[in-house]
PDB file of C-alpha atoms in Angstrom:
ATOM      1  CA  GLY A   1      81.318  20.188  25.317  1.00 76.00           C
ATOM      2  CA  THR A   2      83.475  17.643  27.136  1.00 84.00           C
ATOM      3  CA  GLY A   3      83.047  14.926  24.514  1.00 86.00           C
ATOM      4  CA  PHE A   4      83.878  17.296  21.663  1.00 85.00           C
ATOM      5  CA  ASN A   5      86.903  18.648  23.535  1.00 88.00           C
ATOM      6  CA  ARG A   6      88.226  15.119  24.025  1.00 90.00           C
ATOM      7  CA  ALA A   7      87.708  14.434  20.339  1.00 89.00           C
ATOM      8  CA  LEU A   8      89.655  17.589  19.471  1.00 89.00           C
ATOM      9  CA  VAL A   9      92.533  16.516  21.700  1.00 90.00           C
ATOM     10  CA  GLY A  10      92.526  13.217  19.800  1.00 92.00           C
ATOM     11  CA  GLU A  11      92.456  15.126  16.514  1.00 90.00           C
ATOM     12  CA  ARG A  12      95.454  17.166  17.639  1.00 91.00           C
ATOM     13  CA  VAL A  13      97.401  14.014  18.520  1.00 93.00           C
ATOM     14  CA  MET A  14      96.634  12.383  15.146  1.00 90.00           C
ATOM     15  CA  GLY A  15      97.462  15.572  13.278  1.00 90.00           C
ATOM     16  CA  LEU A  16     100.816  15.917  15.009  1.00 92.00           C
ATOM     17  CA  ALA A  17     101.532  12.257  14.216  1.00 90.00           C
ATOM     18  CA  THR A  18     101.006  13.091  10.534  1.00 87.00           C
ATOM     19  CA  PHE A  19     103.863  15.590  10.674  1.00 87.00           C
ATOM     20  CA  ASP A  20     106.049  13.001  12.390  1.00 87.00           C
ATOM     21  CA  SER A  21     105.573  10.473   9.563  1.00 84.00           C
ATOM     22  CA  ALA A  22     108.505   9.511   7.349  1.00 82.00           C
ATOM     23  CA  PRO A  23     108.791  11.911   4.365  1.00 76.00           C
ATOM     24  CA  GLU A  24     108.000   9.232   1.797  1.00 76.00           C
ATOM     25  CA  LYS A  25     104.931   8.087   3.706  1.00 80.00           C
ATOM     26  CA  LEU A  26     103.756  11.666   4.051  1.00 79.00           C
ATOM     27  CA  ARG A  27     104.368  12.260   0.347  1.00 75.00           C
ATOM     28  CA  GLU A  28     102.221   9.233  -0.471  1.00 75.00           C
ATOM     29  CA  MET A  29      99.453  10.456   1.853  1.00 74.00           C
ATOM     30  CA  LEU A  30      99.416  13.879   0.208  1.00 72.00           C
ATOM     31  CA  LEU A  31      99.237  12.487  -3.306  1.00 70.00           C
ATOM     32  CA  GLN A  32      96.228  10.338  -2.382  1.00 69.00           C
ATOM     33  CA  LEU A  33      94.030  13.341  -1.626  1.00 57.00           C
ATOM     34  CA  GLU A  34      90.689  13.610  -3.392  1.00 48.00           C
ATOM     35  CA  PRO A  35      90.778  15.687  -6.607  1.00 48.00           C
ATOM     36  CA  GLY A  36      90.268  19.386  -6.027  1.00 53.00           C
ATOM     37  CA  THR A  37      92.068  22.541  -4.978  1.00 46.00           C
ATOM     38  CA  ALA A  38      93.918  20.890  -2.117  1.00 52.00           C
ATOM     39  CA  ARG A  39      95.268  18.133  -4.375  1.00 54.00           C
ATOM     40  CA  SER A  40      96.377  20.647  -6.995  1.00 55.00           C
ATOM     41  CA  THR A  41      98.145  22.691  -4.344  1.00 56.00           C
ATOM     42  CA  VAL A  42      99.928  19.618  -3.011  1.00 53.00           C
ATOM     43  CA  GLN A  43     101.122  18.508  -6.429  1.00 58.00           C
ATOM     44  CA  THR A  44     102.449  21.980  -7.255  1.00 57.00           C
ATOM     45  CA  ASN A  45     104.143  22.609  -3.926  1.00 59.00           C
ATOM     46  CA  LEU A  46     104.969  19.107  -2.761  1.00 65.00           C
ATOM     47  CA  ASP A  47     108.677  19.685  -2.289  1.00 65.00           C
ATOM     48  CA  THR A  48     108.048  22.853  -0.298  1.00 67.00           C
ATOM     49  CA  ALA A  49     105.423  21.078   1.772  1.00 68.00           C
ATOM     50  CA  LEU A  50     107.997  18.535   2.909  1.00 74.00           C
ATOM     51  CA  VAL A  51     110.769  21.045   3.598  1.00 75.00           C
ATOM     52  CA  ASN A  52     109.150  23.171   6.321  1.00 85.00           C
ATOM     53  CA  LEU A  53     107.423  20.411   8.281  1.00 88.00           C
ATOM     54  CA  LYS A  54     108.826  21.602  11.620  1.00 91.00           C
ATOM     55  CA  GLU A  55     107.301  25.061  11.173  1.00 93.00           C
ATOM     56  CA  GLN A  56     104.047  23.561   9.905  1.00 93.00           C
ATOM     57  CA  ARG A  57     103.839  21.206  12.865  1.00 94.00           C
ATOM     58  CA  GLN A  58     104.201  24.098  15.314  1.00 96.00           C
ATOM     59  CA  PHE A  59     101.629  26.160  13.414  1.00 97.00           C
ATOM     60  CA  TYR A  60      99.172  23.265  13.468  1.00 95.00           C
ATOM     61  CA  GLU A  61      99.633  22.664  17.206  1.00 95.00           C
ATOM     62  CA  ASP A  62      99.239  26.377  17.994  1.00 96.00           C
ATOM     63  CA  SER A  63      96.064  26.544  15.888  1.00 95.00           C
ATOM     64  CA  LEU A  64      94.434  23.585  17.662  1.00 94.00           C
ATOM     65  CA  ASN A  65      95.455  24.940  21.069  1.00 93.00           C
ATOM     66  CA  GLN A  66      93.884  28.323  20.277  1.00 93.00           C
ATOM     67  CA  PHE A  67      90.715  26.615  19.134  1.00 93.00           C
ATOM     68  CA  ILE A  68      90.447  24.457  22.255  1.00 91.00           C
ATOM     69  CA  VAL A  69      90.975  27.488  24.530  1.00 92.00           C
ATOM     70  CA  ALA A  70      88.273  29.421  22.642  1.00 91.00           C
ATOM     71  CA  ARG A  71      85.811  26.606  23.377  1.00 91.00           C
ATOM     72  CA  ARG A  72      85.899  27.114  27.134  1.00 91.00           C
ATOM     73  CA  ASP A  73      82.748  29.233  27.135  1.00 92.00           C
ATOM     74  CA  ALA A  74      79.330  27.605  27.311  1.00 93.00           C
ATOM     75  CA  LEU A  75      76.997  27.645  24.320  1.00 95.00           C
ATOM     76  CA  PRO A  76      76.044  29.924  22.643  1.00 96.00           C
ATOM     77  CA  ALA A  77      79.172  31.996  23.452  1.00 95.00           C
ATOM     78  CA  ARG A  78      81.269  28.959  22.489  1.00 94.00           C
ATOM     79  CA  LEU A  79      80.181  29.368  18.849  1.00 95.00           C
ATOM     80  CA  LYS A  80      82.754  32.130  18.429  1.00 94.00           C
ATOM     81  CA  ALA A  81      85.452  29.445  18.600  1.00 93.00           C
ATOM     82  CA  ASP A  82      84.681  28.552  14.985  1.00 92.00           C
ATOM     83  CA  ASP A  83      85.864  32.044  13.995  1.00 92.00           C
ATOM     84  CA  VAL A  84      89.375  31.155  15.167  1.00 92.00           C
ATOM     85  CA  MET A  85      90.129  28.672  12.418  1.00 92.00           C
ATOM     86  CA  ALA A  86      89.314  30.586   9.196  1.00 91.00           C
ATOM     87  CA  PRO A  87      92.112  33.179   9.605  1.00 95.00           C
ATOM     88  CA  ARG A  88      94.528  30.416  10.627  1.00 95.00           C
ATOM     89  CA  VAL A  89      93.748  28.532   7.415  1.00 94.00           C
ATOM     90  CA  ASP A  90      94.261  31.718   5.388  1.00 95.00           C
ATOM     91  CA  GLU A  91      97.594  32.308   7.110  1.00 96.00           C
ATOM     92  CA  ALA A  92      98.632  28.702   6.423  1.00 93.00           C
ATOM     93  CA  LYS A  93      97.873  29.213   2.725  1.00 90.00           C
ATOM     94  CA  SER A  94      99.860  32.453   2.621  1.00 93.00           C
ATOM     95  CA  LYS A  95     102.865  30.667   4.153  1.00 91.00           C
ATOM     96  CA  ASN A  96     102.488  27.686   1.821  1.00 85.00           C
ATOM     97  CA  TYR A  97     101.891  25.347   4.753  1.00 88.00           C
ATOM     98  CA  VAL A  98     100.332  22.686   2.565  1.00 83.00           C
ATOM     99  CA  VAL A  99      99.812  20.032   5.247  1.00 86.00           C
ATOM    100  CA  CYS A 100      98.172  22.570   7.580  1.00 89.00           C
ATOM    101  CA  THR A 101      95.931  23.693   4.729  1.00 86.00           C
ATOM    102  CA  MET A 102      94.892  20.078   4.317  1.00 84.00           C
ATOM    103  CA  LEU A 103      94.209  19.349   8.011  1.00 88.00           C
ATOM    104  CA  LEU A 104      92.833  22.529   9.580  1.00 92.00           C
ATOM    105  CA  PRO A 105      89.638  23.211   7.559  1.00 90.00           C
ATOM    106  CA  ALA A 106      88.002  20.042   8.892  1.00 86.00           C
ATOM    107  CA  VAL A 107      88.011  21.570  12.383  1.00 87.00           C
ATOM    108  CA  GLY A 108      86.501  24.884  11.287  1.00 83.00           C
ATOM    109  CA  LYS A 109      82.787  24.231  11.925  1.00 86.00           C
ATOM    110  CA  VAL A 110      83.015  21.754  14.791  1.00 90.00           C
ATOM    111  CA  THR A 111      81.282  23.961  17.350  1.00 93.00           C
ATOM    112  CA  SER A 112      78.372  24.781  15.055  1.00 93.00           C
ATOM    113  CA  LYS A 113      77.887  21.054  14.421  1.00 92.00           C
ATOM    114  CA  GLU A 114      78.058  20.426  18.160  1.00 94.00           C
ATOM    115  CA  ALA A 115      75.365  23.066  18.775  1.00 96.00           C
ATOM    116  CA  GLY A 116      73.203  21.395  16.134  1.00 95.00           C
ATOM    117  CA  GLY A 117      73.467  18.082  17.966  1.00 95.00           C
ATOM    118  CA  VAL A 118      72.625  19.734  21.297  1.00 96.00           C
ATOM    119  CA  ALA A 119      69.635  21.512  19.722  1.00 97.00           C
ATOM    120  CA  ARG A 120      68.234  18.267  18.301  1.00 97.00           C
ATOM    121  CA  LEU A 121      68.657  16.544  21.665  1.00 97.00           C
ATOM    122  CA  ARG A 122      66.828  19.343  23.488  1.00 98.00           C
ATOM    123  CA  LEU A 123      64.047  19.364  20.905  1.00 98.00           C
ATOM    124  CA  ALA A 124      63.589  15.618  21.395  1.00 97.00           C
ATOM    125  CA  GLN A 125      63.569  15.909  25.188  1.00 97.00           C
ATOM    126  CA  THR A 126      61.026  18.722  25.033  1.00 98.00           C
ATOM    127  CA  ALA A 127      58.834  16.789  22.588  1.00 97.00           C
ATOM    128  CA  VAL A 128      58.746  13.843  24.996  1.00 97.00           C
ATOM    129  CA  SER A 129      57.729  16.198  27.810  1.00 98.00           C
ATOM    130  CA  LEU A 130      54.989  17.695  25.625  1.00 97.00           C
ATOM    131  CA  GLU A 131      53.562  14.214  25.059  1.00 96.00           C
ATOM    132  CA  ARG A 132      53.683  13.478  28.773  1.00 96.00           C
ATOM    133  CA  PHE A 133      51.810  16.727  29.423  1.00 97.00           C
ATOM    134  CA  ARG A 134      49.197  15.847  26.775  1.00 96.00           C
ATOM    135  CA  ALA A 135      48.751  12.368  28.241  1.00 95.00           C
ATOM    136  CA  ALA A 136      48.052  13.913  31.640  1.00 96.00           C
ATOM    137  CA  ASN A 137      45.887  16.836  30.486  1.00 96.00           C
ATOM    138  CA  ASN A 138      44.438  15.713  27.135  1.00 94.00           C
ATOM    139  CA  HIS A 139      45.863  18.782  25.378  1.00 95.00           C
ATOM    140  CA  TYR A 140      49.201  20.461  24.664  1.00 97.00           C
ATOM    141  CA  PRO A 141      50.266  23.418  26.837  1.00 97.00           C
ATOM    142  CA  ASP A 142      49.891  26.982  25.621  1.00 97.00           C
ATOM    143  CA  SER A 143      53.496  27.659  26.678  1.00 97.00           C
ATOM    144  CA  LEU A 144      56.565  25.543  27.402  1.00 98.00           C
ATOM    145  CA  ASN A 145      56.640  27.142  30.852  1.00 97.00           C
ATOM    146  CA  GLU A 146      53.709  24.893  31.785  1.00 98.00           C
ATOM    147  CA  LEU A 147      56.009  21.862  31.468  1.00 98.00           C
ATOM    148  CA  ALA A 148      58.248  22.905  34.360  1.00 96.00           C
ATOM    149  CA  PRO A 149      58.910  21.521  36.845  1.00 96.00           C
ATOM    150  CA  LYS A 150      56.650  18.464  36.656  1.00 96.00           C
ATOM    151  CA  PHE A 151      57.435  17.318  33.101  1.00 97.00           C
ATOM    152  CA  LEU A 152      60.688  19.181  32.495  1.00 95.00           C
ATOM    153  CA  ALA A 153      63.123  20.643  35.027  1.00 95.00           C
ATOM    154  CA  ALA A 154      63.332  23.899  33.046  1.00 96.00           C
ATOM    155  CA  VAL A 155      62.570  25.085  29.532  1.00 96.00           C
ATOM    156  CA  PRO A 156      65.672  24.234  27.445  1.00 97.00           C
ATOM    157  CA  SER A 157      67.545  27.088  25.812  1.00 97.00           C
ATOM    158  CA  ASP A 158      68.438  27.212  22.145  1.00 98.00           C
ATOM    159  CA  PRO A 159      72.212  26.543  21.995  1.00 97.00           C
ATOM    160  CA  PHE A 160      72.502  28.898  19.016  1.00 97.00           C
ATOM    161  CA  ASP A 161      71.211  32.090  20.669  1.00 96.00           C
ATOM    162  CA  GLY A 162      70.568  31.270  24.327  1.00 97.00           C
ATOM    163  CA  GLN A 163      66.839  32.010  24.103  1.00 97.00           C
ATOM    164  CA  PRO A 164      64.208  29.410  25.086  1.00 97.00           C
ATOM    165  CA  LEU A 165      63.327  26.965  22.346  1.00 98.00           C
ATOM    166  CA  ARG A 166      60.538  28.386  20.188  1.00 97.00           C
ATOM    167  CA  TYR A 167      57.114  26.801  20.580  1.00 98.00           C
ATOM    168  CA  ARG A 168      53.793  27.482  18.911  1.00 96.00           C
ATOM    169  CA  LYS A 169      50.659  25.516  19.655  1.00 96.00           C
ATOM    170  CA  SER A 170      48.361  24.840  16.700  1.00 93.00           C
ATOM    171  CA  VAL A 171      44.786  23.559  16.477  1.00 90.00           C
ATOM    172  CA  GLU A 172      45.738  19.961  17.247  1.00 92.00           C
ATOM    173  CA  GLY A 173      49.521  19.869  17.337  1.00 95.00           C
ATOM    174  CA  TYR A 174      52.479  22.220  17.689  1.00 97.00           C
ATOM    175  CA  LEU A 175      55.695  23.562  16.189  1.00 96.00           C
ATOM    176  CA  LEU A 176      58.916  23.373  18.205  1.00 97.00           C
ATOM    177  CA  TYR A 177      62.182  24.699  16.796  1.00 97.00           C
ATOM    178  CA  SER A 178      65.678  26.169  17.117  1.00 97.00           C
ATOM    179  CA  VAL A 179      66.927  29.095  15.003  1.00 96.00           C
ATOM    180  CA  GLY A 180      69.804  26.966  13.682  1.00 95.00           C
ATOM    181  CA  PRO A 181      73.373  27.816  12.610  1.00 93.00           C
ATOM    182  CA  ASP A 182      72.574  31.038  10.735  1.00 92.00           C
ATOM    183  CA  LEU A 183      71.074  32.486  13.973  1.00 92.00           C
ATOM    184  CA  LYS A 184      68.113  33.771  11.928  1.00 92.00           C
ATOM    185  CA  ASP A 185      64.603  33.044  13.133  1.00 93.00           C
ATOM    186  CA  ASP A 186      62.669  31.771  10.108  1.00 92.00           C
ATOM    187  CA  SER A 187      59.677  30.756  12.237  1.00 90.00           C
ATOM    188  CA  GLY A 188      60.622  27.087  11.956  1.00 90.00           C
ATOM    189  CA  ALA A 189      60.020  27.079   8.198  1.00 83.00           C
ATOM    190  CA  ARG A 190      61.193  24.081   6.205  1.00 79.00           C
ATOM    191  CA  LYS A 191      62.169  25.772   2.959  1.00 77.00           C
ATOM    192  CA  PRO A 192      65.271  26.607   0.914  1.00 77.00           C
ATOM    193  CA  GLY A 193      67.399  29.225   2.627  1.00 75.00           C
ATOM    194  CA  SER A 194      66.204  28.343   6.124  1.00 83.00           C
ATOM    195  CA  ASP A 195      68.255  26.224   8.490  1.00 90.00           C
ATOM    196  CA  ASP A 196      65.872  26.327  11.449  1.00 94.00           C
ATOM    197  CA  LEU A 197      65.833  22.945  13.218  1.00 95.00           C
ATOM    198  CA  SER A 198      62.194  22.100  13.725  1.00 95.00           C
ATOM    199  CA  PHE A 199      59.996  19.375  15.179  1.00 95.00           C
ATOM    200  CA  VAL A 200      56.353  19.453  14.079  1.00 94.00           C
ATOM    201  CA  VAL A 201      53.298  17.564  15.245  1.00 95.00           C
ATOM    202  CA  VAL A 202      50.354  18.224  12.917  1.00 92.00           C
ATOM    203  CA  LYS A 203      48.022  15.759  14.601  1.00 89.00           C
ATOM    204  CA  PRO A 204      48.877  14.047  17.878  1.00 88.00           C
ATOM    205  CA  PRO A 205      49.039  10.258  18.017  1.00 79.00           C
ATOM    206  CA  LYS A 206      46.147   8.349  19.497  1.00 79.00           C
ATOM    207  CA  PRO A 207      46.500   7.409  23.185  1.00 70.00           C
TER     208      PRO A 207
END
């Protein structure tokens, strides 16, 4: 999580710089938002948005600090950090903190996206190890445990639930997958309503 934490610190710095902008520049930035609810809110409450900037700035900084602290746990416990932002956004809306309402939602699902990236990396690393095993033994293993320690130091865990990555050997290939952001095991299915992250080999490549 170090890279993501550094990015969040950068996000906090840029966000605070937004509040420190000259009022006219900030007004111009707000009016250039994409059409939608946020733009409508800004147009209706623009004067208010520019009056309480000091309070908004403090609210924004406190929100980012809370989020960064909540990310100290390792995955999958770190996923709970994403739950910090939703109530902060709701509170910002209730206080008419327009700039906070504009900036904070983008941070809301950062940890889930991070876990998705970690899952894809671990799937790729495991797939490479499976091919190394097949090259040495002319078949895929019955279990990922057979990869360790020669082809893989240890069986990677799923960053979404902490369990080992799921693996099922088929007639010629295999299915390897993570349960994905909804934390629901859909058996690696690629279908609407499933967000399992899967890697499938139907037929192995020729040597």
